[in-house]
Short mmCIF file of C-alpha atoms and ligand atoms in Angstrom, two decimals:
data_model
loop_
_atom_site.label_atom_id
_atom_site.label_comp_id
_atom_site.label_asym_id
_atom_site.label_seq_id
_atom_site.Cartn_x
_atom_site.Cartn_y
_atom_site.Cartn_z
CA MET L 968 15.47 194.51 18.21
CA GLY L 969 18.69 192.46 18.34
CA ALA L 970 19.11 189.06 19.96
CA THR L 971 19.78 188.88 23.69
CA ILE L 972 23.47 188.38 24.34
CA ALA L 973 24.34 185.97 27.14
CA THR L 974 26.76 187.27 29.76
CA ALA L 975 29.38 185.38 31.73
CA THR L 976 29.04 184.74 35.45
CA GLY L 977 32.10 184.50 37.61
CA ALA L 978 33.04 183.62 41.16
CA PRO L 979 31.44 185.43 44.11
CA HIS L 980 34.83 186.77 45.17
CA ALA L 981 38.47 186.81 44.10
CA ALA L 982 41.64 186.40 46.12
CA ILE L 983 45.40 186.12 45.68
CA LEU L 984 46.12 182.37 45.89
CA GLY L 985 49.92 182.44 45.67
CA ILE L 986 52.85 184.84 45.31
CA GLY L 987 56.29 184.22 43.82
CA ALA L 988 59.42 186.30 43.30
CA TYR L 989 62.66 186.30 41.36
CA ARG L 990 65.58 188.45 42.50
CA PRO L 991 68.58 188.76 40.16
CA ARG L 992 71.78 187.16 41.44
CA ARG L 993 73.99 190.26 41.20
CA VAL L 994 74.09 192.45 44.32
CA VAL L 995 75.35 195.94 43.45
CA PRO L 996 76.52 198.19 46.32
CA ASN L 997 76.30 201.98 46.21
CA SER L 998 80.08 202.09 45.82
CA ALA L 999 79.67 200.60 42.32
CA VAL L 1000 77.42 203.42 41.06
CA VAL L 1001 78.69 206.57 42.80
CA ASP L 1002 81.69 207.46 40.62
CA ALA L 1003 79.72 207.90 37.39
CA ILE L 1004 77.20 210.25 39.07
CA ASP L 1005 79.48 212.16 41.46
CA SER L 1006 77.58 210.83 44.47
CA SER L 1007 78.36 208.99 47.70
CA ASP L 1008 77.15 205.97 49.62
CA GLU L 1009 76.11 208.33 52.41
CA TRP L 1010 74.01 210.57 50.10
CA ILE L 1011 72.23 207.62 48.47
CA GLN L 1012 71.44 205.96 51.81
CA GLN L 1013 70.26 209.19 53.38
CA ARG L 1014 68.10 210.33 50.42
CA SER L 1015 66.68 206.99 49.30
CA GLY L 1016 67.42 204.33 51.95
CA ILE L 1017 69.11 202.15 49.32
CA LYS L 1018 72.23 200.24 50.44
CA THR L 1019 72.45 197.71 47.62
CA ARG L 1020 70.30 196.82 44.62
CA ARG L 1021 69.84 193.77 42.40
CA TRP L 1022 70.85 194.10 38.75
CA ALA L 1023 70.18 191.36 36.22
CA ASP L 1024 72.91 189.46 34.40
CA GLN L 1025 72.67 188.78 30.67
CA ASP L 1026 70.71 185.54 31.09
CA GLU L 1027 68.21 187.07 33.54
CA SER L 1028 65.83 188.39 30.91
CA VAL L 1029 62.35 189.84 31.46
CA GLN L 1030 60.94 186.52 30.27
CA MET L 1031 63.26 184.35 32.36
CA MET L 1032 62.65 186.28 35.60
CA SER L 1033 58.89 186.24 34.97
CA VAL L 1034 58.80 182.50 34.38
CA GLU L 1035 60.80 181.78 37.55
CA ALA L 1036 58.56 184.00 39.72
CA SER L 1037 55.43 182.54 38.12
CA ARG L 1038 56.46 178.91 38.70
CA ILE L 1039 56.78 179.65 42.43
CA ALA L 1040 53.44 181.50 42.54
CA LEU L 1041 51.71 178.63 40.70
CA GLU L 1042 53.22 176.02 43.02
CA ARG L 1043 52.13 177.96 46.09
CA ALA L 1044 48.63 178.33 44.63
CA GLY L 1045 48.58 174.57 43.99
CA LEU L 1046 47.90 175.09 40.29
CA ASP L 1047 49.32 173.91 37.00
CA ALA L 1048 50.04 176.51 34.28
CA ARG L 1049 47.33 174.94 32.12
CA GLN L 1050 44.75 176.05 34.69
CA ILE L 1051 45.62 179.71 34.05
CA ASP L 1052 43.16 181.40 31.67
CA CYS L 1053 44.80 184.78 31.46
CA ILE L 1054 48.28 186.25 31.96
CA VAL L 1055 48.71 189.98 32.58
CA VAL L 1056 52.28 191.30 32.54
CA ALA L 1057 52.97 194.77 33.91
CA THR L 1058 56.28 196.09 32.61
CA VAL L 1059 57.97 199.05 30.94
CA SER L 1060 61.22 197.27 30.13
CA HIS L 1061 60.24 194.54 27.68
CA LEU L 1062 62.06 196.12 24.77
CA LEU L 1063 59.88 194.89 21.92
CA GLN L 1064 56.95 197.13 21.04
CA THR L 1065 55.18 193.96 19.90
CA PRO L 1066 54.40 191.14 20.55
CA ALA L 1067 53.71 191.18 24.26
CA VAL L 1068 56.16 189.24 26.42
CA ALA L 1069 53.10 187.66 28.09
CA THR L 1070 52.56 185.19 25.22
CA ALA L 1071 56.18 184.00 25.37
CA ILE L 1072 55.88 183.58 29.14
CA ALA L 1073 52.65 181.60 28.70
CA HIS L 1074 54.36 179.31 26.19
CA GLU L 1075 57.40 178.73 28.38
CA LEU L 1076 55.17 177.99 31.36
CA GLY L 1077 53.41 175.34 29.29
CA THR L 1078 50.14 176.91 28.21
CA ASP L 1079 49.30 178.10 24.73
CA GLN L 1080 45.64 178.68 25.51
CA ALA L 1081 45.73 181.50 28.06
CA ALA L 1082 44.88 185.04 27.02
CA ALA L 1083 48.17 186.87 27.43
CA PHE L 1084 48.96 190.57 27.18
CA ASP L 1085 51.15 193.32 28.65
CA ILE L 1086 50.02 196.50 30.36
CA SER L 1087 51.96 199.74 30.69
CA ALA L 1088 51.31 201.57 33.93
CA ALA L 1089 54.92 201.82 35.11
CA CYS L 1090 55.43 201.44 38.86
CA SER L 1091 51.70 201.10 39.48
CA GLY L 1092 51.32 198.32 36.88
CA PHE L 1093 51.14 195.38 39.30
CA CYS L 1094 48.29 196.93 41.32
CA HIS L 1095 46.48 197.72 38.05
CA GLY L 1096 46.95 194.06 37.11
CA ILE L 1097 45.54 192.81 40.43
CA ALA L 1098 42.48 195.03 39.91
CA LEU L 1099 41.93 193.66 36.40
CA ALA L 1100 42.45 190.07 37.55
CA SER L 1101 40.00 190.43 40.42
CA ASP L 1102 37.34 191.79 38.08
CA PHE L 1103 38.01 189.13 35.41
CA VAL L 1104 37.52 186.37 38.00
CA ARG L 1105 34.35 187.91 39.41
CA ALA L 1106 32.90 188.69 35.98
CA GLY L 1107 33.66 185.22 34.59
CA SER L 1108 36.19 186.34 31.96
CA ALA L 1109 38.77 184.04 33.54
CA ARG L 1110 38.89 181.60 36.45
CA HIS L 1111 42.59 181.91 37.28
CA VAL L 1112 44.71 184.91 36.31
CA LEU L 1113 48.49 185.18 36.59
CA VAL L 1114 49.61 188.77 37.25
CA ILE L 1115 53.31 189.49 36.78
CA GLY L 1116 55.22 192.67 37.61
CA VAL L 1117 58.65 192.53 35.99
CA GLU L 1118 61.42 194.98 35.12
CA ARG L 1119 64.93 194.94 33.72
CA LEU L 1120 65.38 198.67 34.16
CA THR L 1121 69.15 198.45 33.83
CA ASP L 1122 68.58 198.11 30.06
CA ILE L 1123 67.11 201.62 29.96
CA LEU L 1124 69.19 203.23 32.72
CA ASP L 1125 71.69 205.95 31.92
CA LEU L 1126 74.39 205.10 34.44
CA THR L 1127 75.67 208.67 34.29
CA ASP L 1128 72.26 210.20 35.18
CA ARG L 1129 72.31 211.41 38.80
CA GLY L 1130 68.53 211.26 39.12
CA THR L 1131 68.03 207.59 38.26
CA ALA L 1132 71.24 205.53 38.13
CA PHE L 1133 71.31 204.78 41.87
CA ILE L 1134 67.61 204.14 42.35
CA PHE L 1135 66.30 201.71 39.75
CA ALA L 1136 66.82 197.96 39.65
CA ASP L 1137 65.63 194.62 38.23
CA GLY L 1138 63.42 191.73 39.33
CA ALA L 1139 60.07 189.98 38.96
CA GLY L 1140 57.08 189.19 41.15
CA ALA L 1141 53.99 187.14 40.29
CA ALA L 1142 50.59 186.50 41.84
CA VAL L 1143 47.90 183.98 40.99
CA VAL L 1144 44.40 185.43 41.38
CA GLY L 1145 41.46 183.05 41.51
CA PRO L 1146 37.99 182.38 42.94
CA SER L 1147 37.28 182.63 46.63
CA ASP L 1148 34.29 182.11 48.92
CA THR L 1149 35.12 185.27 50.85
CA PRO L 1150 36.40 188.66 49.60
CA GLY L 1151 40.19 188.59 49.18
CA ILE L 1152 40.73 191.68 47.05
CA GLY L 1153 39.04 194.98 47.89
CA PRO L 1154 37.87 197.65 45.41
CA VAL L 1155 40.69 199.40 43.60
CA VAL L 1156 41.26 203.14 43.97
CA TRP L 1157 43.16 204.21 40.89
CA GLY L 1158 43.76 207.19 38.69
CA SER L 1159 46.20 209.33 36.79
CA ASP L 1160 47.48 212.88 36.41
CA GLY L 1161 48.61 213.35 32.81
CA GLU L 1162 49.54 216.96 33.45
CA GLN L 1163 52.64 215.44 35.06
CA PHE L 1164 53.37 213.25 32.02
CA ASP L 1165 56.98 214.40 31.71
CA LEU L 1166 58.08 213.88 35.33
CA ILE L 1167 59.13 210.26 34.74
CA ARG L 1168 59.54 209.23 31.14
CA GLN L 1169 61.53 207.59 28.41
CA ARG L 1170 63.78 210.48 27.39
CA GLU L 1171 64.16 209.71 23.68
CA ASP L 1172 61.27 208.92 21.38
CA TRP L 1173 61.96 205.69 19.39
CA ARG L 1174 61.72 207.76 16.17
CA ASP L 1175 64.52 210.03 17.39
CA VAL L 1176 66.65 207.01 18.06
CA VAL L 1177 66.11 205.23 14.76
CA GLY L 1178 65.52 208.23 12.52
CA SER L 1179 65.09 207.76 8.75
CA PRO L 1180 67.63 207.20 5.94
CA GLU L 1181 67.44 210.94 5.15
CA ALA L 1182 67.68 211.97 8.80
CA PRO L 1183 69.38 209.25 10.80
CA GLY L 1184 68.61 209.26 14.50
CA SER L 1185 70.90 209.56 17.46
CA GLY L 1186 71.51 205.84 17.71
CA VAL L 1187 71.39 205.95 21.50
CA MET L 1188 69.24 203.67 23.57
CA PRO L 1189 66.18 205.50 24.99
CA HIS L 1190 66.70 206.13 28.69
CA LEU L 1191 64.43 206.51 31.67
CA VAL L 1192 64.63 209.96 33.28
CA MET L 1193 62.88 211.39 36.32
CA GLN L 1194 62.38 214.76 37.96
CA GLY L 1195 62.66 213.12 41.34
CA ASN L 1196 61.78 215.91 43.72
CA PRO L 1197 58.25 216.80 42.43
CA VAL L 1198 57.47 213.08 42.24
CA PHE L 1199 58.77 212.70 45.79
CA ARG L 1200 56.49 215.47 47.10
CA TRP L 1201 53.44 214.17 45.19
CA ALA L 1202 53.98 210.60 46.34
CA SER L 1203 54.61 211.47 49.99
CA PHE L 1204 51.33 213.32 50.47
CA ALA L 1205 48.78 212.63 47.70
CA MET L 1206 49.33 208.88 47.91
CA ALA L 1207 48.54 208.70 51.64
CA LYS L 1208 45.02 209.93 50.79
CA ILE L 1209 44.68 207.26 48.10
CA GLY L 1210 45.73 204.63 50.64
CA GLN L 1211 43.07 205.82 53.07
CA GLN L 1212 40.45 205.74 50.30
CA ALA L 1213 41.37 202.13 49.51
CA LEU L 1214 40.87 201.25 53.20
CA ASP L 1215 37.52 203.07 53.24
CA ARG L 1216 36.30 201.35 50.08
CA ALA L 1217 37.26 197.97 51.54
CA GLY L 1218 35.40 198.81 54.77
CA ILE L 1219 38.63 198.46 56.75
CA THR L 1220 39.94 200.70 59.53
CA LEU L 1221 43.57 201.23 60.43
CA ASP L 1222 43.02 198.93 63.43
CA ASP L 1223 42.09 196.09 61.04
CA LEU L 1224 45.21 196.54 58.95
CA ASP L 1225 48.14 194.15 59.52
CA VAL L 1226 50.53 194.92 56.67
CA PHE L 1227 51.39 197.97 54.53
CA VAL L 1228 53.06 197.26 51.18
CA PRO L 1229 53.74 200.54 49.37
CA HIS L 1230 55.69 200.79 46.12
CA GLN L 1231 59.37 200.62 47.05
CA ALA L 1232 60.32 203.97 45.50
CA ASN L 1233 62.26 205.57 48.31
CA MET L 1234 62.48 204.76 52.04
CA ARG L 1235 61.66 208.38 52.90
CA ILE L 1236 58.44 208.20 50.86
CA ILE L 1237 57.48 204.99 52.69
CA ASP L 1238 58.06 206.71 56.04
CA ALA L 1239 56.24 209.89 54.98
CA MET L 1240 53.22 207.91 53.80
CA ALA L 1241 53.11 205.88 57.01
CA ARG L 1242 53.20 209.12 59.03
CA ALA L 1243 50.58 210.88 56.88
CA MET L 1244 48.27 207.85 57.11
CA LYS L 1245 48.88 207.67 60.90
CA LEU L 1246 49.56 203.94 60.65
CA PRO L 1247 49.36 202.37 64.14
CA ALA L 1248 52.52 200.75 65.51
CA HIS L 1249 51.16 197.22 64.99
CA VAL L 1250 51.07 197.62 61.18
CA ARG L 1251 54.11 195.93 59.64
CA ILE L 1252 55.66 197.96 56.79
CA ALA L 1253 57.49 196.60 53.73
CA ARG L 1254 61.03 197.95 53.45
CA ASP L 1255 62.40 195.85 50.65
CA ILE L 1256 63.98 198.83 48.90
CA ALA L 1257 67.08 198.87 51.15
CA ASP L 1258 68.72 195.92 49.41
CA GLN L 1259 66.59 195.55 46.27
CA GLY L 1260 66.33 199.09 44.89
CA ASN L 1261 63.28 200.43 43.05
CA THR L 1262 62.03 197.75 40.65
CA SER L 1263 58.98 199.66 39.38
CA ALA L 1264 56.23 197.15 38.47
CA ALA L 1265 58.00 194.34 40.37
CA SER L 1266 58.39 196.22 43.64
CA VAL L 1267 55.05 195.49 45.36
CA PRO L 1268 55.01 191.71 44.73
CA LEU L 1269 58.72 191.45 45.61
CA ALA L 1270 58.13 193.33 48.87
CA LEU L 1271 55.05 191.27 49.78
CA ASP L 1272 56.83 188.02 48.96
CA ARG L 1273 59.68 188.97 51.24
CA MET L 1274 57.33 189.79 54.12
CA ILE L 1275 55.66 186.39 53.69
CA GLU L 1276 59.05 184.63 53.53
CA GLU L 1277 60.26 186.40 56.68
CA GLY L 1278 57.02 185.78 58.60
CA GLU L 1279 56.14 189.48 58.77
CA ALA L 1280 53.00 188.88 56.70
CA ARG L 1281 51.00 185.78 57.59
CA SER L 1282 48.33 183.93 55.68
CA GLY L 1283 44.99 185.67 56.25
CA ASP L 1284 46.53 189.02 57.19
CA THR L 1285 44.94 192.16 55.77
CA ALA L 1286 47.38 194.12 53.60
CA LEU L 1287 47.17 197.50 51.88
CA LEU L 1288 48.95 197.62 48.52
CA ILE L 1289 49.66 200.99 46.94
CA ALA L 1290 51.75 201.81 43.90
CA PHE L 1291 52.48 204.98 41.94
CA GLY L 1292 54.77 206.24 39.22
CA ALA L 1293 55.13 207.41 35.64
CA GLY L 1294 52.05 208.87 34.00
CA LEU L 1295 51.62 209.89 36.69
CA SER L 1296 49.48 206.90 37.58
CA TYR L 1297 48.52 205.13 40.77
CA ALA L 1298 46.48 202.21 42.12
CA ALA L 1299 45.74 200.86 45.61
CA GLN L 1300 43.71 198.02 47.07
CA VAL L 1301 43.32 195.99 50.25
CA VAL L 1302 44.12 192.28 49.85
CA ARG L 1303 44.17 189.21 52.04
CA VAL L 1304 47.66 187.71 52.28
CA PRO L 1305 47.63 184.18 50.73
O1 UT7 T 1431 59.24 204.70 41.14
C1 UT7 T 1431 58.51 205.70 40.50
C2 UT7 T 1431 58.27 206.87 41.38
N1 UT7 T 1431 59.53 207.42 41.77
C3 UT7 T 1431 59.67 208.00 42.95
O2 UT7 T 1431 58.76 208.01 43.72
C4 UT7 T 1431 60.99 208.64 43.25
C5 UT7 T 1431 60.74 209.96 43.92
N2 UT7 T 1431 61.92 210.77 44.12
C6 UT7 T 1431 62.95 210.45 44.93
O3 UT7 T 1431 63.05 209.34 45.44
C7 UT7 T 1431 63.96 211.53 45.26
O4 UT7 T 1431 63.52 212.71 44.63
C8 UT7 T 1431 65.42 211.22 44.84
C9 UT7 T 1431 65.99 210.15 45.77
C10 UT7 T 1431 65.47 210.75 43.39
C11 UT7 T 1431 66.28 212.48 45.00
O5 UT7 T 1431 66.19 212.95 46.35
P1 UT7 T 1431 65.82 214.47 46.67
O6 UT7 T 1431 65.85 214.60 48.13
O7 UT7 T 1431 64.51 214.78 45.99
O8 UT7 T 1431 67.02 215.25 46.02
P2 UT7 T 1431 67.01 216.56 45.08
O9 UT7 T 1431 66.79 216.15 43.67
O10 UT7 T 1431 66.11 217.59 45.67
O11 UT7 T 1431 68.50 217.05 45.22
C12 UT7 T 1431 69.03 217.52 46.46
C13 UT7 T 1431 70.49 217.85 46.32
C14 UT7 T 1431 70.78 218.80 45.17
O12 UT7 T 1431 71.89 219.59 45.56
P3 UT7 T 1431 71.66 221.09 46.13
O13 UT7 T 1431 70.94 221.83 45.04
O14 UT7 T 1431 70.83 220.92 47.38
O15 UT7 T 1431 73.05 221.56 46.39
C15 UT7 T 1431 71.22 217.90 44.04
O16 UT7 T 1431 72.09 218.52 43.14
O17 UT7 T 1431 71.24 216.65 46.03
C16 UT7 T 1431 71.95 216.81 44.78
N3 UT7 T 1431 71.90 215.52 44.09
C17 UT7 T 1431 72.76 214.52 44.30
N4 UT7 T 1431 73.84 214.44 45.09
C18 UT7 T 1431 74.51 213.26 45.09
C19 UT7 T 1431 70.96 215.10 43.20
N5 UT7 T 1431 71.23 213.84 42.82
C20 UT7 T 1431 72.34 213.47 43.50
C21 UT7 T 1431 73.08 212.27 43.53
N6 UT7 T 1431 74.14 212.21 44.35
N7 UT7 T 1431 72.73 211.18 42.80
#
């Protein structure tokens, strides 16, 4: 028989201790994107609720935006970067296959000790990261975890593609997760549907782009493409059930809920989910998409940060987070607002 292996013991509970955000400087109105896709301001507003979006300038890299959002989250959590044991970065637009951008972020923040890695779960990546962080803290794998959702989707946008050019945008959000005496993060409800793998995807395989000396590739940047309508229908109905399951698993009723922070994919999806879940009138709903666009992994922390900034979400409030996207993949959990 082998030796007994000791196991780690963590905190009784985990909670979000601080949130931070970085929004790119450049505000891009619908009028700037419509010509290349034969669209109109009216169509975009009516179909998606987007009036303007934020697009990153050259200097606003994935790393830069992440560091800025993280510094704010750390300050609000009252922590120094050296107290972070683990950094989880959710992104699909860090354009190096390896190494992970998380290690560069850790270094720039001033810690070269933290475990640091990226995860790829598209728009649901931040909620996956919060689930991992909560479990790491409770299991004793880490005491403080920095979870970052960041995208620079403009790098992989085809500005002539009608299905995506008007919807996607750039930004970063960060959350510090740490120990708590009381439960601050409920059980995650997550899953995937790989049968729908092709609905949102990188159009070109990297091998098609680069090719080989004998068969040179296309040379074009791989782009993000989406069959919007099936995703729209799936998100509007299936995701409301996932939201309800997250409430049930947290032992929360709709009456207990203060804030609803769904992935900012489309204003009509947000409204359809709120209707399908029968959210009572007192529940405040994140509607960051109108002037931020869809920032994939960054959208939930950006939306929550804004609600906190504007006093719509107050410290101690009970919030339902739910995110969904390419894979298809999804994740939802109830959290206490820091
Ligand atoms: O973040 C990850 C998860 N993503 C999502 O959840 C996004 C989900 N999908 C959506 O948000 C919506 O599907 C879109 C906003 C992308 C599109 O809205 P839709 O209501 O699903 O439009 P549609 O694709 O069904 O197209 C409706 C009509 C079509 O014309 P006809 O056939 O009715 O004459 C399209 O050709 O609108 C036309 N159309 C456009 N018109 C102007 C499609 N794209 C455009 C466009 N501008 N950009």
